[in-house]
Short mmCIF file of N, CA and C in Angstrom, two decimals:
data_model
loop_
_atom_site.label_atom_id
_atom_site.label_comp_id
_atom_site.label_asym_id
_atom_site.label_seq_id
_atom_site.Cartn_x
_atom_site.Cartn_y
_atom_site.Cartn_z
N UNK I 261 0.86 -1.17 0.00
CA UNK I 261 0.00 0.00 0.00
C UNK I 261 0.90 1.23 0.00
N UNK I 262 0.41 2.12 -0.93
CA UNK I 262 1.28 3.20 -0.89
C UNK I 262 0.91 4.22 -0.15
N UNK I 263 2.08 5.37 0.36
CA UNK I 263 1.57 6.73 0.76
C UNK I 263 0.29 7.58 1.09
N UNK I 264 -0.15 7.68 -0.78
CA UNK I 264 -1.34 8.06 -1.21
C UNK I 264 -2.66 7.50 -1.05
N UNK I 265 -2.32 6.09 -1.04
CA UNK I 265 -3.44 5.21 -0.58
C UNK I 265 -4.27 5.71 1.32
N UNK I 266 -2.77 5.56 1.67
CA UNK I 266 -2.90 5.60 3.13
C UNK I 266 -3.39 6.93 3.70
N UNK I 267 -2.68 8.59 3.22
CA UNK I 267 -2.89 9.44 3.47
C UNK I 267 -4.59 9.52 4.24
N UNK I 268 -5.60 9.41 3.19
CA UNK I 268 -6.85 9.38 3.50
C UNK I 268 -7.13 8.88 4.55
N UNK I 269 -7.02 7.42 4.74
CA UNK I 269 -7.39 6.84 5.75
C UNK I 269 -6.77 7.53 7.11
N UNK I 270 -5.32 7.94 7.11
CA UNK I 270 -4.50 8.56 8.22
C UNK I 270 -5.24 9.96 8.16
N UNK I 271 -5.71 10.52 7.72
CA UNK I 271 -6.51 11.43 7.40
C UNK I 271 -7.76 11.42 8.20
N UNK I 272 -8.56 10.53 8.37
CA UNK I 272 -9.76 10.17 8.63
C UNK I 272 -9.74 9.95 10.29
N UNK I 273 -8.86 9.22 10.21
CA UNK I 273 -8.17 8.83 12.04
C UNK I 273 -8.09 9.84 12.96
N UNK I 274 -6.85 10.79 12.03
CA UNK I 274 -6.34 11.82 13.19
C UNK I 274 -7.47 12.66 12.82
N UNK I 275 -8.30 12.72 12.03
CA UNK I 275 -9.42 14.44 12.11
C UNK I 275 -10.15 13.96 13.13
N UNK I 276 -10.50 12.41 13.94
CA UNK I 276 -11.61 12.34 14.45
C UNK I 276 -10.83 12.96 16.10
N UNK I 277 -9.78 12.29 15.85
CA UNK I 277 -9.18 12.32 17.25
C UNK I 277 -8.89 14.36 17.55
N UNK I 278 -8.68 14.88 16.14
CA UNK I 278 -8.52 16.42 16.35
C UNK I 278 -9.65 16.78 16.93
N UNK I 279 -11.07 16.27 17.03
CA UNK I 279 -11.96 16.91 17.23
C UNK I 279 -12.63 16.41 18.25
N UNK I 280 -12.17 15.70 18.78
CA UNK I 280 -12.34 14.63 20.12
C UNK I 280 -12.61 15.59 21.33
N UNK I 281 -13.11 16.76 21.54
CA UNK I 281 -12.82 17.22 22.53
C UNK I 281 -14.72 17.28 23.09
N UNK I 282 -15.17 16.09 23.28
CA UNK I 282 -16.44 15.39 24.32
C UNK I 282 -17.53 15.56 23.01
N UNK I 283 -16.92 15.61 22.00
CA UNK I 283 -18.07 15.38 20.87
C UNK I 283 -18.46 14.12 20.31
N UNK I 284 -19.01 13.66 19.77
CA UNK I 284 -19.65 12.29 19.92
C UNK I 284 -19.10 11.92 18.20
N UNK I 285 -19.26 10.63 17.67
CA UNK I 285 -18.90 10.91 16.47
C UNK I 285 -19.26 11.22 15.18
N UNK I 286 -20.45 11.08 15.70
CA UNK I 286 -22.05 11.42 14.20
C UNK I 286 -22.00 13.66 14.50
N UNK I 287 -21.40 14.09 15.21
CA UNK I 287 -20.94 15.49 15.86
C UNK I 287 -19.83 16.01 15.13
N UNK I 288 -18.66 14.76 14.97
CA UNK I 288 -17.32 15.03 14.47
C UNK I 288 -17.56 15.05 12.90
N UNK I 289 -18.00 13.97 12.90
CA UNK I 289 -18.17 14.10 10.82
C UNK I 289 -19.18 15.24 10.83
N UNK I 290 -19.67 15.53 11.27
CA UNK I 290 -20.82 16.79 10.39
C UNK I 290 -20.25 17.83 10.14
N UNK I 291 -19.11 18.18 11.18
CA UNK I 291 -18.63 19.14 11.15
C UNK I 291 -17.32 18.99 10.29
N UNK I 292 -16.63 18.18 10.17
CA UNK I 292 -15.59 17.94 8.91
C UNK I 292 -16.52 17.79 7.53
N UNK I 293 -17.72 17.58 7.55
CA UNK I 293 -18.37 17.38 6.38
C UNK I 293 -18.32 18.87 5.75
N UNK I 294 -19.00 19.48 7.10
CA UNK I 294 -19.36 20.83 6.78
C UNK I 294 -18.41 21.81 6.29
N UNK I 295 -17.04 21.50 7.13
CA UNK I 295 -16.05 22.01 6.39
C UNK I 295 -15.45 21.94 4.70
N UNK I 296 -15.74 20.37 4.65
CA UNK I 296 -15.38 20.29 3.28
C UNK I 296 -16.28 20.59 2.03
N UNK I 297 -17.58 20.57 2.49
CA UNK I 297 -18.30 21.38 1.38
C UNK I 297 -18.41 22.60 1.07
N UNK I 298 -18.05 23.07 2.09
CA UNK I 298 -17.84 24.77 2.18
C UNK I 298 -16.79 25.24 1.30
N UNK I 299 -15.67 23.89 1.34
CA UNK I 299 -14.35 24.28 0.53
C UNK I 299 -14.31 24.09 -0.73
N UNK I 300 -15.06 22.52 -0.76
CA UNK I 300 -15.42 22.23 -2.46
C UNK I 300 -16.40 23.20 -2.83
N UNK I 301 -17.28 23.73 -2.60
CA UNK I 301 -18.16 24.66 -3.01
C UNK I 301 -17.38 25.73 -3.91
N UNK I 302 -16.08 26.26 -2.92
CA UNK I 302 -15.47 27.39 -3.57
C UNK I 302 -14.62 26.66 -4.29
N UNK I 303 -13.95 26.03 -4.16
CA UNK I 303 -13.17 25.27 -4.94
C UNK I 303 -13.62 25.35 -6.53
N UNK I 304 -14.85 24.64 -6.34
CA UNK I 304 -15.66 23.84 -7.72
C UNK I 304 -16.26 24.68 -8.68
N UNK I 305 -16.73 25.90 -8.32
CA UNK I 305 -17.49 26.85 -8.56
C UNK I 305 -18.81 26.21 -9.34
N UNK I 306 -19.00 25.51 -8.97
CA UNK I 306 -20.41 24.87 -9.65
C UNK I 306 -21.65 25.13 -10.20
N UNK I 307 -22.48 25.20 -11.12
CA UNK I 307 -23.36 26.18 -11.65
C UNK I 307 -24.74 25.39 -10.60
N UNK I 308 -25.68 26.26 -11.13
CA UNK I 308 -26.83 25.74 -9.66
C UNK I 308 -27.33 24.29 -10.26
N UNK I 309 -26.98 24.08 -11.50
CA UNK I 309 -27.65 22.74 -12.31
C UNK I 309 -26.29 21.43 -12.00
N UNK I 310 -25.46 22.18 -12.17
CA UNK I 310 -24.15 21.40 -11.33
C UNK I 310 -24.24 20.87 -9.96
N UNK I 311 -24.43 21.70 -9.52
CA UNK I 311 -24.59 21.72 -8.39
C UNK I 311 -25.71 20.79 -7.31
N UNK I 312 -26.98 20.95 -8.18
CA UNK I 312 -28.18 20.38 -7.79
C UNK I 312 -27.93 18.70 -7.94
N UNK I 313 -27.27 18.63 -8.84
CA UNK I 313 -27.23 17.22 -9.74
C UNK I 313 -25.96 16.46 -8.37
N UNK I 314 -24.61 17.34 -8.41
CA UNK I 314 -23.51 16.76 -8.21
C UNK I 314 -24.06 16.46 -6.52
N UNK I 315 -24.53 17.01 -5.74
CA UNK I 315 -24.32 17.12 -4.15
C UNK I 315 -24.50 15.65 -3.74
N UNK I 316 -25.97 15.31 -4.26
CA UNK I 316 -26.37 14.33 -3.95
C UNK I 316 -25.82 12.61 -4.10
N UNK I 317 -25.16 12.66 -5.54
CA UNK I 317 -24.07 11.83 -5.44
C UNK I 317 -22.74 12.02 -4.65
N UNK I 318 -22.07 13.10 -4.48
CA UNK I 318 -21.29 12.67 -3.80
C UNK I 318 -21.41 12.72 -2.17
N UNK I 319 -22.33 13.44 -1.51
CA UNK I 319 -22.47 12.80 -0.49
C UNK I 319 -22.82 11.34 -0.45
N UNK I 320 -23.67 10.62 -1.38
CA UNK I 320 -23.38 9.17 -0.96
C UNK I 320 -22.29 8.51 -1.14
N UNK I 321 -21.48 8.98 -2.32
CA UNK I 321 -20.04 8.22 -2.38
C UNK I 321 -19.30 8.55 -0.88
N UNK I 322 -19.19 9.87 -0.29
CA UNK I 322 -18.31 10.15 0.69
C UNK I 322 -19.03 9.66 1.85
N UNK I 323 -20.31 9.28 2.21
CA UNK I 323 -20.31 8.35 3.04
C UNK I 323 -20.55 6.96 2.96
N UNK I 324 -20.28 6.03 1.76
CA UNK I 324 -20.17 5.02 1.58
C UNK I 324 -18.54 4.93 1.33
N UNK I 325 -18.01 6.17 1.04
CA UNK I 325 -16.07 5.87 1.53
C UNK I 325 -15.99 5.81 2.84
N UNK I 326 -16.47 6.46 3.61
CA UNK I 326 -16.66 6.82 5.25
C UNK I 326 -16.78 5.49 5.90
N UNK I 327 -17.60 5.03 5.48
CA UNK I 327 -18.05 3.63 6.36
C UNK I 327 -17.30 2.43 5.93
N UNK I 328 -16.68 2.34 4.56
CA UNK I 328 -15.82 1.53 4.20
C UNK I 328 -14.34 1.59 5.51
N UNK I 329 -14.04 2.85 4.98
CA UNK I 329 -12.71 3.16 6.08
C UNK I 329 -12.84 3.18 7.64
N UNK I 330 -13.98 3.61 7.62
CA UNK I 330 -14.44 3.49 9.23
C UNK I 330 -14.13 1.95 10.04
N UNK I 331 -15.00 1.76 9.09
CA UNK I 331 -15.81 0.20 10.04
C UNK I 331 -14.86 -0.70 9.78
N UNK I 332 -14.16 -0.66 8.80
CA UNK I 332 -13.53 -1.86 8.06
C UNK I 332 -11.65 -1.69 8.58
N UNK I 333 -11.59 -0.21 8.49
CA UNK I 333 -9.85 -0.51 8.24
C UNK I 333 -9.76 -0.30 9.66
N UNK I 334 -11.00 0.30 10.51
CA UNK I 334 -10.41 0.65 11.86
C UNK I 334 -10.08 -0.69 12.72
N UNK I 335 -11.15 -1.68 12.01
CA UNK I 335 -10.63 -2.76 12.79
C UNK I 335 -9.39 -3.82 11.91
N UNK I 336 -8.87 -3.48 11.46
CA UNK I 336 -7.87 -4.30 10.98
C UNK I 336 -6.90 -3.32 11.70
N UNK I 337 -6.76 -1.83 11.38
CA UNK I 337 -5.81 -1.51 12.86
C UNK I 337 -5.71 -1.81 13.73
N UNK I 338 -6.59 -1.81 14.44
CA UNK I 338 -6.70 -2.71 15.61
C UNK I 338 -5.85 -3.81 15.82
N UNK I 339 -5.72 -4.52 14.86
CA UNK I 339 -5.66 -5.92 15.02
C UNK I 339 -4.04 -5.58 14.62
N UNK I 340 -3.46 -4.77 14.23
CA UNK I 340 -2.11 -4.33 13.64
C UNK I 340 -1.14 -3.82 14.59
N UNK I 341 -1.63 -3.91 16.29
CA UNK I 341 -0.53 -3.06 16.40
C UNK I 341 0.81 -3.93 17.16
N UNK I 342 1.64 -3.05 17.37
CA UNK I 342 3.03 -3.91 17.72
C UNK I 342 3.04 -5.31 18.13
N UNK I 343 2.09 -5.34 19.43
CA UNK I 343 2.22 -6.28 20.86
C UNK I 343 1.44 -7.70 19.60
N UNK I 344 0.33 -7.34 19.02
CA UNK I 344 -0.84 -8.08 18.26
C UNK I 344 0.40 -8.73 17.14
N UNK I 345 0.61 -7.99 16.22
CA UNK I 345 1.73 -8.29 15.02
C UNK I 345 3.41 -9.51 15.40
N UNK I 346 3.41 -9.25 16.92
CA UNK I 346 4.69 -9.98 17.30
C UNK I 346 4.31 -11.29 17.74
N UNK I 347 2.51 -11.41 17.86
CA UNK I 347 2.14 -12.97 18.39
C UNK I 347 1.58 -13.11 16.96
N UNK I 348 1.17 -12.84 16.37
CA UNK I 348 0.24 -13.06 14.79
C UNK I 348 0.67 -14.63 13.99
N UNK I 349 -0.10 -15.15 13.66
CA UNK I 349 0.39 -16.59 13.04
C UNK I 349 0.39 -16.16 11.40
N UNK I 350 0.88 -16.86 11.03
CA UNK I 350 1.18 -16.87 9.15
C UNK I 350 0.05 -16.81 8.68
N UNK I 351 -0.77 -17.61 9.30
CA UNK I 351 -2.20 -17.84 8.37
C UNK I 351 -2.78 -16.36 8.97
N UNK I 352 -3.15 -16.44 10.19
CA UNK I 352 -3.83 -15.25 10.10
C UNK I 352 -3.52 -14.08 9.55
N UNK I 353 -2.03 -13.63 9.74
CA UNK I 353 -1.49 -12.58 9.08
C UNK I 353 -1.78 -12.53 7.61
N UNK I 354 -2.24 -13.52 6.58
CA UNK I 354 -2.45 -13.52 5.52
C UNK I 354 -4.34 -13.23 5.26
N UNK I 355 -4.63 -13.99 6.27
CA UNK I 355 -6.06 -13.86 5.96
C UNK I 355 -6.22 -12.16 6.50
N UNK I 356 -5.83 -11.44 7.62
CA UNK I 356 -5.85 -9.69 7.42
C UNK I 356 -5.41 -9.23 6.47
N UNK I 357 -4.39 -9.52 5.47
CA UNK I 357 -4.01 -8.99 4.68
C UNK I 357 -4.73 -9.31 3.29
N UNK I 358 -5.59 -10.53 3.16
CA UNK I 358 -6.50 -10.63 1.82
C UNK I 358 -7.70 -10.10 2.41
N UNK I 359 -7.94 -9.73 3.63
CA UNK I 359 -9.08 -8.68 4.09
C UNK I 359 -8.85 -7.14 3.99
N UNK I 360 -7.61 -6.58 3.99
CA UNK I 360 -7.10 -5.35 4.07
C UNK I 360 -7.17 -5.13 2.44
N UNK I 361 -7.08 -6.31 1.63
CA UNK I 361 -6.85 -5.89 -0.14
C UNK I 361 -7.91 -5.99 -0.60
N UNK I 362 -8.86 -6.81 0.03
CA UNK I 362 -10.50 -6.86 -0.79
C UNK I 362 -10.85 -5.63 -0.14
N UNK I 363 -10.80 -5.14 1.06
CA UNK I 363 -11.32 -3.50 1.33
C UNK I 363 -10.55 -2.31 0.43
N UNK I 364 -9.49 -2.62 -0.20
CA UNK I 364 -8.85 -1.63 -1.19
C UNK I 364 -9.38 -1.99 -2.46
N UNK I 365 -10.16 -2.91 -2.75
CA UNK I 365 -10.39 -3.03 -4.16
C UNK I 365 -12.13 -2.75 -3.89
N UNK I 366 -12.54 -2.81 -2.87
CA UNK I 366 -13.96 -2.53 -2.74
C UNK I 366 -13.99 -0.33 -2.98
N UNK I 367 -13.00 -0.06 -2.22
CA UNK I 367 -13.05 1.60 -2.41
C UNK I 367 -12.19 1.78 -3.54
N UNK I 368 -11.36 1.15 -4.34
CA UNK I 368 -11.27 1.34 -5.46
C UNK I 368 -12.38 1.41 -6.37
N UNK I 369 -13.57 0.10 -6.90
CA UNK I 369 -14.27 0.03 -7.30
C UNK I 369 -15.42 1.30 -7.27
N UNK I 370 -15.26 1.38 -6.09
CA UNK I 370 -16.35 2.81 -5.38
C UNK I 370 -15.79 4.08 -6.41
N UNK I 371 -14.84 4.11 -5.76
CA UNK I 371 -14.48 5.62 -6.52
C UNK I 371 -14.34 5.85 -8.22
N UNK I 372 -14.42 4.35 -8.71
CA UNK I 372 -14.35 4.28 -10.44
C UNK I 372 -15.45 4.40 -10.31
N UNK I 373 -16.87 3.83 -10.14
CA UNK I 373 -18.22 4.39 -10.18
C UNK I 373 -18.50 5.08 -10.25
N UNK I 374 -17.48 6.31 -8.55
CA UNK I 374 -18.21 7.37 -8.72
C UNK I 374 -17.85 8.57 -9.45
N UNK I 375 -16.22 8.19 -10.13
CA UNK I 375 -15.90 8.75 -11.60
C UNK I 375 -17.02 9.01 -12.58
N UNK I 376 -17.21 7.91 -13.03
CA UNK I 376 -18.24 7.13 -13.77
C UNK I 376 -19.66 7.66 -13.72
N UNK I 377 -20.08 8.35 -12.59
CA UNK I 377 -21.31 8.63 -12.52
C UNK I 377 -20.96 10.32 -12.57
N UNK I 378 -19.61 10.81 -11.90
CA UNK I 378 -19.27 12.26 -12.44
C UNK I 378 -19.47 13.10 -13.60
N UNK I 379 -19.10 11.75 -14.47
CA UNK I 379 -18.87 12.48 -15.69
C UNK I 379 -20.32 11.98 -16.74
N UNK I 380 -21.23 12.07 -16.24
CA UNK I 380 -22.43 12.42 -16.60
C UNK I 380 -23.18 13.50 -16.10
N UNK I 381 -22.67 14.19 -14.48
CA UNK I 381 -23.33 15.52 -14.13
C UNK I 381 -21.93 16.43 -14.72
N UNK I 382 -20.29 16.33 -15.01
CA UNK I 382 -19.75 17.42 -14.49
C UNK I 382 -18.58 17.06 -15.84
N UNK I 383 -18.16 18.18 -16.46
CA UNK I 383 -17.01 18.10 -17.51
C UNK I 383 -15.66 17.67 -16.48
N UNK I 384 -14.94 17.14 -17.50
CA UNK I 384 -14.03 16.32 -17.11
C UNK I 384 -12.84 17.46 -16.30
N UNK I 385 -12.59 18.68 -16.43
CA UNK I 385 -12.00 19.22 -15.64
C UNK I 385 -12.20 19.72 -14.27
N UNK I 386 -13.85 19.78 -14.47
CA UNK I 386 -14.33 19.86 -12.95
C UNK I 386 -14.15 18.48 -11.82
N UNK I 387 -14.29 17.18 -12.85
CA UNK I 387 -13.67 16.59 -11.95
C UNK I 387 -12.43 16.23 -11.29
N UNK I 388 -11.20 16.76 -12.34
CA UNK I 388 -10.18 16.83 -11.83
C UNK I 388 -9.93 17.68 -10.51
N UNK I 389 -10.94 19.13 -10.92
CA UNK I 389 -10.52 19.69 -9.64
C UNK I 389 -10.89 19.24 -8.56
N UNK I 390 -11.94 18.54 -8.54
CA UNK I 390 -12.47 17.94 -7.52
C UNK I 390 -11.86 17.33 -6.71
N UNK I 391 -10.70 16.37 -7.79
CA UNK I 391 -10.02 15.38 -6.82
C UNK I 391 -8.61 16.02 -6.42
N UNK I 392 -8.75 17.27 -7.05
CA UNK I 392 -7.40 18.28 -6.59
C UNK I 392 -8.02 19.02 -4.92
N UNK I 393 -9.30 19.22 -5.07
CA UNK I 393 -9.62 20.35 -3.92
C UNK I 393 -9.77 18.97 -2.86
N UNK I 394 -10.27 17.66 -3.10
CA UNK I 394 -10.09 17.17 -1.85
C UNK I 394 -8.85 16.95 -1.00
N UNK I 395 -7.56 16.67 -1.98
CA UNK I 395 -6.53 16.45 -1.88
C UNK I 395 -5.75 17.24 -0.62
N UNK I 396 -6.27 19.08 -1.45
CA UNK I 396 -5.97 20.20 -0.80
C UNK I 396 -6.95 20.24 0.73
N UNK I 397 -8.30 19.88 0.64
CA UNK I 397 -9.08 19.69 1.95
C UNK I 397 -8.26 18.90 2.81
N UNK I 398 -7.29 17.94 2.55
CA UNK I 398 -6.87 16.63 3.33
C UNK I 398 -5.84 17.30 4.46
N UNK I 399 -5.25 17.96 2.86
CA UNK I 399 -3.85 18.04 3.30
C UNK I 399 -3.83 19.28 4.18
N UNK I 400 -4.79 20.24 4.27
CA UNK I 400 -4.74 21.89 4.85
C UNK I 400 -5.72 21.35 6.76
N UNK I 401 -6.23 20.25 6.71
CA UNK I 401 -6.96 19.52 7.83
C UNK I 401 -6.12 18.90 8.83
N UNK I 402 -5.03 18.19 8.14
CA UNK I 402 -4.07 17.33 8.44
C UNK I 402 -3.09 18.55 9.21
N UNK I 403 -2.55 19.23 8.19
CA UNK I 403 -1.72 20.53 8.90
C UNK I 403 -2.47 21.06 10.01
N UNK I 404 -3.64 21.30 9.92
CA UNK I 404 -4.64 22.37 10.92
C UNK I 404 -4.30 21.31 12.39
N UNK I 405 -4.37 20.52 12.16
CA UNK I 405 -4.14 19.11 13.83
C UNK I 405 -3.23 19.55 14.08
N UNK I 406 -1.98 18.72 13.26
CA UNK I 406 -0.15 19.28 13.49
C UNK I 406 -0.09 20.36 13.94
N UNK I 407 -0.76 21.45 13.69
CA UNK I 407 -0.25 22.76 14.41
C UNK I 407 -1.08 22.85 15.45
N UNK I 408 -2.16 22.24 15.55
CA UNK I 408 -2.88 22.33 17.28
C UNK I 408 -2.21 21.69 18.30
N UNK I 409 -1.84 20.42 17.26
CA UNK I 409 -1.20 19.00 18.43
C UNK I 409 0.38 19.71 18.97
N UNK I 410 1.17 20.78 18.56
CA UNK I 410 2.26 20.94 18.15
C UNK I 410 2.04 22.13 19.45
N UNK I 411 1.10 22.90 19.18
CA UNK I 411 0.77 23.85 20.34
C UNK I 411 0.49 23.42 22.21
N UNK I 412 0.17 21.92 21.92
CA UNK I 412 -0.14 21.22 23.05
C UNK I 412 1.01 21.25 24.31
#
């Protein structure tokens, strides 16, 4: 798994824990939601027919990515860390790891769909930016922690 792969998911982890302060977690995503539409909004500049069309798909893609990464990779972390990995048997270590690759080919599949269903509401450069402004959402979220956690 590469970098890029991972970013997101490491992404997803530390925003919940940035926002951990006695908020619940259906509390934490609304408000990272809220942030990021606010950003893609400006980002995208979307016309109101764009707009009307695009929301609704991708909020279901971004919470059917949500619950993929949630539910699925949080517990294979789990199951990953030092103390767990130094008793781990061969077999099992293989069977997490053909569970960790069918969950990468399940949000692979996801996100070619929801290509796929893009480029019937949105020209092909809007979706590039799209996957440029989330990139930039990730990465300006990720910094925003680091410099809170850094202030600690």
């Amino acid at each position: 798994m590469n970098f890029k792969k991972l970013l997101p998911i490491l992404f997803l982890f530390t925003t919940f824990s940035f926002f951990a302060q006695g908020e619940n977690m259906k509390e934490k995503k609304e408000k990272i939601k809220a942030l990021k539409v606010a950003f893609l909004t400006t980002e995208l500049d979307l016309t109101a027919r764009e707009a009307q069309k695009f929301w609704p798909v991708y909020n279901s893609y971004d919470d059917d990515q949500f619950e993929i990464r949630h539910q699925k990779m949080k517990a294979y972390i789990n199951q990953m860390n030092d103390a767990a990995l130094d008793k781990i048997s061969e077999r099992d270590a293989l069977n997490l790891l053909n569970k960790i690759e069918d969950t990468d080919q399940e949000l692979y599949l996801l996100r070619k769909k929801f290509s796929k269903d893009l480029q019937e509401i949105l020209p092909a450069v809007k979706i590039l930016k799209l996957k440029k402004s989330e990139e930039d959402f990730n990465r300006k979220l990720l910094h925003q922690y680091r410099d809170r956690a850094n202030k600690k």
